[in-house]
CSV table of C-alpha atoms in Angstrom, one decimal:
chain,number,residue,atom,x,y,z
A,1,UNK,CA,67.6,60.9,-26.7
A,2,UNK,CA,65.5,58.2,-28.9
A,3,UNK,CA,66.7,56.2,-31.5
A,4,UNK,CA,65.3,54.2,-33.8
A,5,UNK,CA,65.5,51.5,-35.9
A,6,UNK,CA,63.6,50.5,-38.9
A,7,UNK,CA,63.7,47.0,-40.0
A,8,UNK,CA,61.7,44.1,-41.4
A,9,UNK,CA,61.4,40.7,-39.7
A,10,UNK,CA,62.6,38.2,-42.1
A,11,UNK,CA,61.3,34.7,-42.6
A,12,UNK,CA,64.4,33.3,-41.1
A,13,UNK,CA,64.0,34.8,-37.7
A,14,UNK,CA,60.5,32.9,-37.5
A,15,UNK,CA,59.3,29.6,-36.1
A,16,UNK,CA,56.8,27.0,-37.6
A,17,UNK,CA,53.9,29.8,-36.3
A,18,UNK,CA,55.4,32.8,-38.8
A,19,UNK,CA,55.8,34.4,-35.6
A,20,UNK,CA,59.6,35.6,-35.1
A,21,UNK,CA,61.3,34.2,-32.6
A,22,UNK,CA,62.0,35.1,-29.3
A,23,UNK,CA,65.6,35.3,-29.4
A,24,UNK,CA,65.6,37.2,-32.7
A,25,UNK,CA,63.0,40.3,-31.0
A,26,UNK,CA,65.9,40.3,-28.4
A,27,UNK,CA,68.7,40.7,-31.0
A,28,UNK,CA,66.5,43.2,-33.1
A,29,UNK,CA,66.2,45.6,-29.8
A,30,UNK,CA,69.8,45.1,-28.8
A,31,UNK,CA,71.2,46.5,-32.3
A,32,UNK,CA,69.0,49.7,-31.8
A,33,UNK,CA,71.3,50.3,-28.7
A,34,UNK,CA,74.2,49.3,-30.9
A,35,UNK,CA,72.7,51.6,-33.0
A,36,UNK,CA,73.2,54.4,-30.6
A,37,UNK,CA,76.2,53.7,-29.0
A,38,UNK,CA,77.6,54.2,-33.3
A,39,UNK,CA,75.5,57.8,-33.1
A,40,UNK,CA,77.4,58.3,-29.5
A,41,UNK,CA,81.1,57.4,-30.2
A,42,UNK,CA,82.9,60.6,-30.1
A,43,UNK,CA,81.5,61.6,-27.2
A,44,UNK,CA,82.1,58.4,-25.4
A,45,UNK,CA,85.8,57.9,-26.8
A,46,UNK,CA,87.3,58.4,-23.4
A,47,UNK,CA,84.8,55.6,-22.0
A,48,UNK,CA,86.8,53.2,-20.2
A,49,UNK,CA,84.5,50.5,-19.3
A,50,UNK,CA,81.5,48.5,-21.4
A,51,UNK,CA,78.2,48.1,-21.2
A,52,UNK,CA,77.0,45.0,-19.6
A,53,UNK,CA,72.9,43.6,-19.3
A,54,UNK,CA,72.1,42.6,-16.1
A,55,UNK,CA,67.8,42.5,-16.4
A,56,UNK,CA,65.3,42.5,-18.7
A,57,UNK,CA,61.6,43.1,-18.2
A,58,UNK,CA,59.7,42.5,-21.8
A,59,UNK,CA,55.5,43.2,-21.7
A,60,UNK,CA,54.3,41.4,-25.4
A,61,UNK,CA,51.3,42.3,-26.6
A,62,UNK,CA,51.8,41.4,-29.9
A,63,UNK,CA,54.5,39.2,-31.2
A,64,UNK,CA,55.5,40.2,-34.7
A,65,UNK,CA,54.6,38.4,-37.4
A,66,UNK,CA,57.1,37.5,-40.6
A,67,UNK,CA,57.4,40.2,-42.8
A,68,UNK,CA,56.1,42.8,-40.4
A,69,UNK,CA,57.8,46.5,-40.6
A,70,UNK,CA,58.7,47.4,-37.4
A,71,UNK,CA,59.9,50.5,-35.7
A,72,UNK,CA,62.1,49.8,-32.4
A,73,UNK,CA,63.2,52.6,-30.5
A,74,UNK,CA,65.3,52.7,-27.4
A,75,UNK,CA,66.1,55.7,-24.5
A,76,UNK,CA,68.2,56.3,-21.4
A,77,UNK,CA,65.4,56.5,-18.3
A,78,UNK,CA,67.3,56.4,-15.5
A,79,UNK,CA,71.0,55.9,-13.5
A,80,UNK,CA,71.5,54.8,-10.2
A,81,UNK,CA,75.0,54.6,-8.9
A,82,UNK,CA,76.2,51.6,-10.5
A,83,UNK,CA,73.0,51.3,-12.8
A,84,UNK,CA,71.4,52.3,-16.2
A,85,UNK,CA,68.2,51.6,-16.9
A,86,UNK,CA,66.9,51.6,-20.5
A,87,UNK,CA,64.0,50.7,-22.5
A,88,UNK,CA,63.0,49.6,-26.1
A,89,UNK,CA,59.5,50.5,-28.0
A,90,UNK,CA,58.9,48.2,-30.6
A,91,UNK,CA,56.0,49.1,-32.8
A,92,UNK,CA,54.3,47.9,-35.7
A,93,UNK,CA,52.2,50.5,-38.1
A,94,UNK,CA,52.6,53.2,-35.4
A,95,UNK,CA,51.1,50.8,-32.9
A,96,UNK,CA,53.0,49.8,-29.5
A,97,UNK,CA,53.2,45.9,-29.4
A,98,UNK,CA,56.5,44.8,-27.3
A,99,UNK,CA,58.1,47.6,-24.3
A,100,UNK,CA,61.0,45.9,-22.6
A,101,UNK,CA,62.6,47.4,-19.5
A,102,UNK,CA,66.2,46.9,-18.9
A,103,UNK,CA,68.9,47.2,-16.2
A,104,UNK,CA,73.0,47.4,-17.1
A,105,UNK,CA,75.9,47.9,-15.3
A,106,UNK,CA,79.2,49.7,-16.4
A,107,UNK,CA,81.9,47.2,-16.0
A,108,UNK,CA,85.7,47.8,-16.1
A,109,UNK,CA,87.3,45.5,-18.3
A,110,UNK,CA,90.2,44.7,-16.6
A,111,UNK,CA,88.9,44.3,-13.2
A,112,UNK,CA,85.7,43.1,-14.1
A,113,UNK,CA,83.9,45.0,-11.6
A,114,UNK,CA,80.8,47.2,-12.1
A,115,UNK,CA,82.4,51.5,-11.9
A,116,UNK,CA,79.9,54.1,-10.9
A,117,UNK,CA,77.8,55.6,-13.4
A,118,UNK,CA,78.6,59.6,-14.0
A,119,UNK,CA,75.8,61.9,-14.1
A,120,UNK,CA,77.7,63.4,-17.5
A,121,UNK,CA,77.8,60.3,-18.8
A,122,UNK,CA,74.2,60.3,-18.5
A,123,UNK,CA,73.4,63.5,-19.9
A,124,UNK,CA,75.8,62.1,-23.2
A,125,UNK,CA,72.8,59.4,-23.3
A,126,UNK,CA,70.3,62.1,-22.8
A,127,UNK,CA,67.3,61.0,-20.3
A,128,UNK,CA,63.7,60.7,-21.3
A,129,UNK,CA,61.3,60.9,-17.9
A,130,UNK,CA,58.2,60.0,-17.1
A,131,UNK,CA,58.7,55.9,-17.8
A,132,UNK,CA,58.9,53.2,-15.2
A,133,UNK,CA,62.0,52.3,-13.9
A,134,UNK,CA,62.7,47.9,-13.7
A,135,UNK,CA,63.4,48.1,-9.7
A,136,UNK,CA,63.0,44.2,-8.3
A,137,UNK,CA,64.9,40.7,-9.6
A,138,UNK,CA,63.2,38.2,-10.8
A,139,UNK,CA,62.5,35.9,-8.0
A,140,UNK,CA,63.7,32.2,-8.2
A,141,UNK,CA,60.2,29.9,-7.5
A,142,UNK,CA,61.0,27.0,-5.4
A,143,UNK,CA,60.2,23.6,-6.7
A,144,UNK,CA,61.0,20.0,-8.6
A,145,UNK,CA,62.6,21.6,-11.4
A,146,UNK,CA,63.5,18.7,-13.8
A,147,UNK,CA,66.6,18.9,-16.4
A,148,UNK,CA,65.7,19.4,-19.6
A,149,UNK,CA,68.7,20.3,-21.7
A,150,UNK,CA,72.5,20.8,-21.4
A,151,UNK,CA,74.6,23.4,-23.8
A,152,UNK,CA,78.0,24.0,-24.4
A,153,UNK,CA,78.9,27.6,-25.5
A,154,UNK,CA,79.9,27.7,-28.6
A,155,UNK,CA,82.5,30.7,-30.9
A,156,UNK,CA,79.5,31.9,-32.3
A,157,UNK,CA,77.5,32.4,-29.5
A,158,UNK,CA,80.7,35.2,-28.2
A,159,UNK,CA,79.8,38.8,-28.3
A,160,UNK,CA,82.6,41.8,-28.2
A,161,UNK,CA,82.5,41.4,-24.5
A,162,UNK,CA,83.7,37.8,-24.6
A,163,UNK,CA,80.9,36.1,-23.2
A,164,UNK,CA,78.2,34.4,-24.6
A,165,UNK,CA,75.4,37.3,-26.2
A,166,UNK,CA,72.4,37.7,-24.1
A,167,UNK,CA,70.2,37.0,-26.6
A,168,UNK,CA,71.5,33.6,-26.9
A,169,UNK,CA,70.7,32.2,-22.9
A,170,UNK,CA,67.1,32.8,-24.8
A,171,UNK,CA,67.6,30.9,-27.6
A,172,UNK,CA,69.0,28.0,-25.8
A,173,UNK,CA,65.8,28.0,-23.4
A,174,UNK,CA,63.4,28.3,-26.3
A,175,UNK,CA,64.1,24.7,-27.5
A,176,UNK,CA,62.0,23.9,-24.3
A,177,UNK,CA,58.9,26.3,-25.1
A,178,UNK,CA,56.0,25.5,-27.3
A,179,UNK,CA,53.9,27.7,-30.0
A,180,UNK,CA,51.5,29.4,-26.8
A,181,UNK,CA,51.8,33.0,-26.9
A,182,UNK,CA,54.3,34.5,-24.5
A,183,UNK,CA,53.3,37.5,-22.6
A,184,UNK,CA,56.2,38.0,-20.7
A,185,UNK,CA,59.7,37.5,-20.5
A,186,UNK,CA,61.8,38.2,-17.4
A,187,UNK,CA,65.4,37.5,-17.1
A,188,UNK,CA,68.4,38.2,-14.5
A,189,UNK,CA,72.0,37.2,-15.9
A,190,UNK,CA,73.5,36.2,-12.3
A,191,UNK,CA,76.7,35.3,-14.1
A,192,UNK,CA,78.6,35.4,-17.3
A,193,UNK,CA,78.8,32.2,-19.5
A,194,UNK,CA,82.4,31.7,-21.6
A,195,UNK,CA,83.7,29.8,-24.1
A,196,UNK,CA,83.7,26.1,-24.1
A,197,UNK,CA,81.2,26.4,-20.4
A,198,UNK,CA,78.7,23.7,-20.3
A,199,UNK,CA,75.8,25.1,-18.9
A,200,UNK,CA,72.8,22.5,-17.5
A,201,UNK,CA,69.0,23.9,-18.2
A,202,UNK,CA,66.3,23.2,-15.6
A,203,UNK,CA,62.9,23.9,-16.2
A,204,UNK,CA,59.6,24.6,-13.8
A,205,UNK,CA,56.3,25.2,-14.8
A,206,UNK,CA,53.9,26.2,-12.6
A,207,UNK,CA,50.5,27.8,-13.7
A,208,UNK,CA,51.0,29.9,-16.4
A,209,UNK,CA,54.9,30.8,-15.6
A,210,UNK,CA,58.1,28.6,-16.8
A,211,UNK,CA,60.7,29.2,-14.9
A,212,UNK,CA,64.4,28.1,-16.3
A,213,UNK,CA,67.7,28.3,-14.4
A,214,UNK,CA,70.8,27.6,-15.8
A,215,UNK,CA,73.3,26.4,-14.2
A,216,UNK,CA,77.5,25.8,-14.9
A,217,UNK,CA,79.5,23.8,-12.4
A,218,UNK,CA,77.0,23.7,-9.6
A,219,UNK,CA,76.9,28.3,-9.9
A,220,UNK,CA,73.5,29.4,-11.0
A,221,UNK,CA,74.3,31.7,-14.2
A,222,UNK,CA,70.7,32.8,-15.1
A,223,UNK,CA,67.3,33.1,-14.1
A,224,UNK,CA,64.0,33.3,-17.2
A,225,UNK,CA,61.0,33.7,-16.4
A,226,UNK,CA,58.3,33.0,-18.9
A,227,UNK,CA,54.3,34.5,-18.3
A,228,UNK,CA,52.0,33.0,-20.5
């Protein structure tokens, strides 16, 4: 099952390039799965558990430009035991300029532990074959990484799940990016950031990758991974 969303990229989501920014192409493909999940509710009434990111894998060959019409789509590819794997299309005048491959877990909310993933539940989401499936983590290059910013989580950064959004850990580490273009974006969310968390961000270029960890009270939270 695909579903889309139509929507135009306002000047407000975009930096001193017009281009939008990166954080705002995550939230635009994470409201077409919100999108979905509104399509799906009756049938998933009795679902005991919510939806969690764990990865993303995001190919750009094309970041949108302000005022661009876009068409972002998202499917169900895959579930294995306690993982869903999903994607998200976003094109621009029928062309294919951003795919992003994602992994999510199922977590209960009271134990906070991942549940296994039914095979009816995934037939509810309906599965579209033939894509590739995100399979490794990002890996964690060793090296001098040098401190480059510190952020306290903030009210508005909480999503329904009471953590900070995953779109934010992006914005936070795209104070430390220039204007290049970005062709790839890889992120593992280790940990969950909360309220009033101070999280430190580190930062390690080398070649054309950035790599960022951040890091709360000595626990690494998340790993980005930046391919220019």
């Amino acid at each position: 099952m695909k579903v889309s969303l139509n929507t135009k990229v306002m000047n407000v989501f975009c930096g001193t390039n017009s281009k939008i920014r990166l954080n705002k192409l995550f939230d635009y493909m994470l409201e077409c799965s919100m999108k979905q999940e509104e399509i799906l509710k009756e049938k998933l009434k009795d679902l005991n558990g919510n939806w969690v990111i764990y990865q993303w894998d995001v190919d750009i060959n094309d970041m949108p430009d302000k005022f661009d019409d876009l068409t972002i789509q998202t499917y169900h590819t895959y579930t294995r035991k306690f993982y869903a794997f999903r994607n998200y299309d976003v094109f621009r005048n029928g062309e294919l300029i951003v795919r992003a491959k994602t992994k999510w877990l199922l977590v209960n909310p009271e134990k906070k532990l991942p549940m296994r993933i039914t095979d009816e539940l995934g037939k509810i989401y309906g599965r579209e074959d033939g894509y590739e499936v995100l399979e490794k983590d990002v890996e964690l290059m060793d090296g001098n990484y040098e401190k480059c910013g510190e952020y306290t989580v903030r009210k508005t950064d909480i999503d329904y799940n009471f953590h900070a959004n995953n779109a934010r850990y992006i914005e936070w580490i795209e104070n430390y990016l220039d204007d290049d273009t970005i062709k790839k974006v890889e992120v593992v969310y280790k940990k969950e950031l909360k309220l009033n968390e101070t999280v430190e961000i580190y930062k390690l270029v080398e070649n054309s990758n950035i790599y960022f960890k951040l890091i709360s009270n000595g626990v690494l939270k998340t790993i980005i991974k930046i391919t220019k």
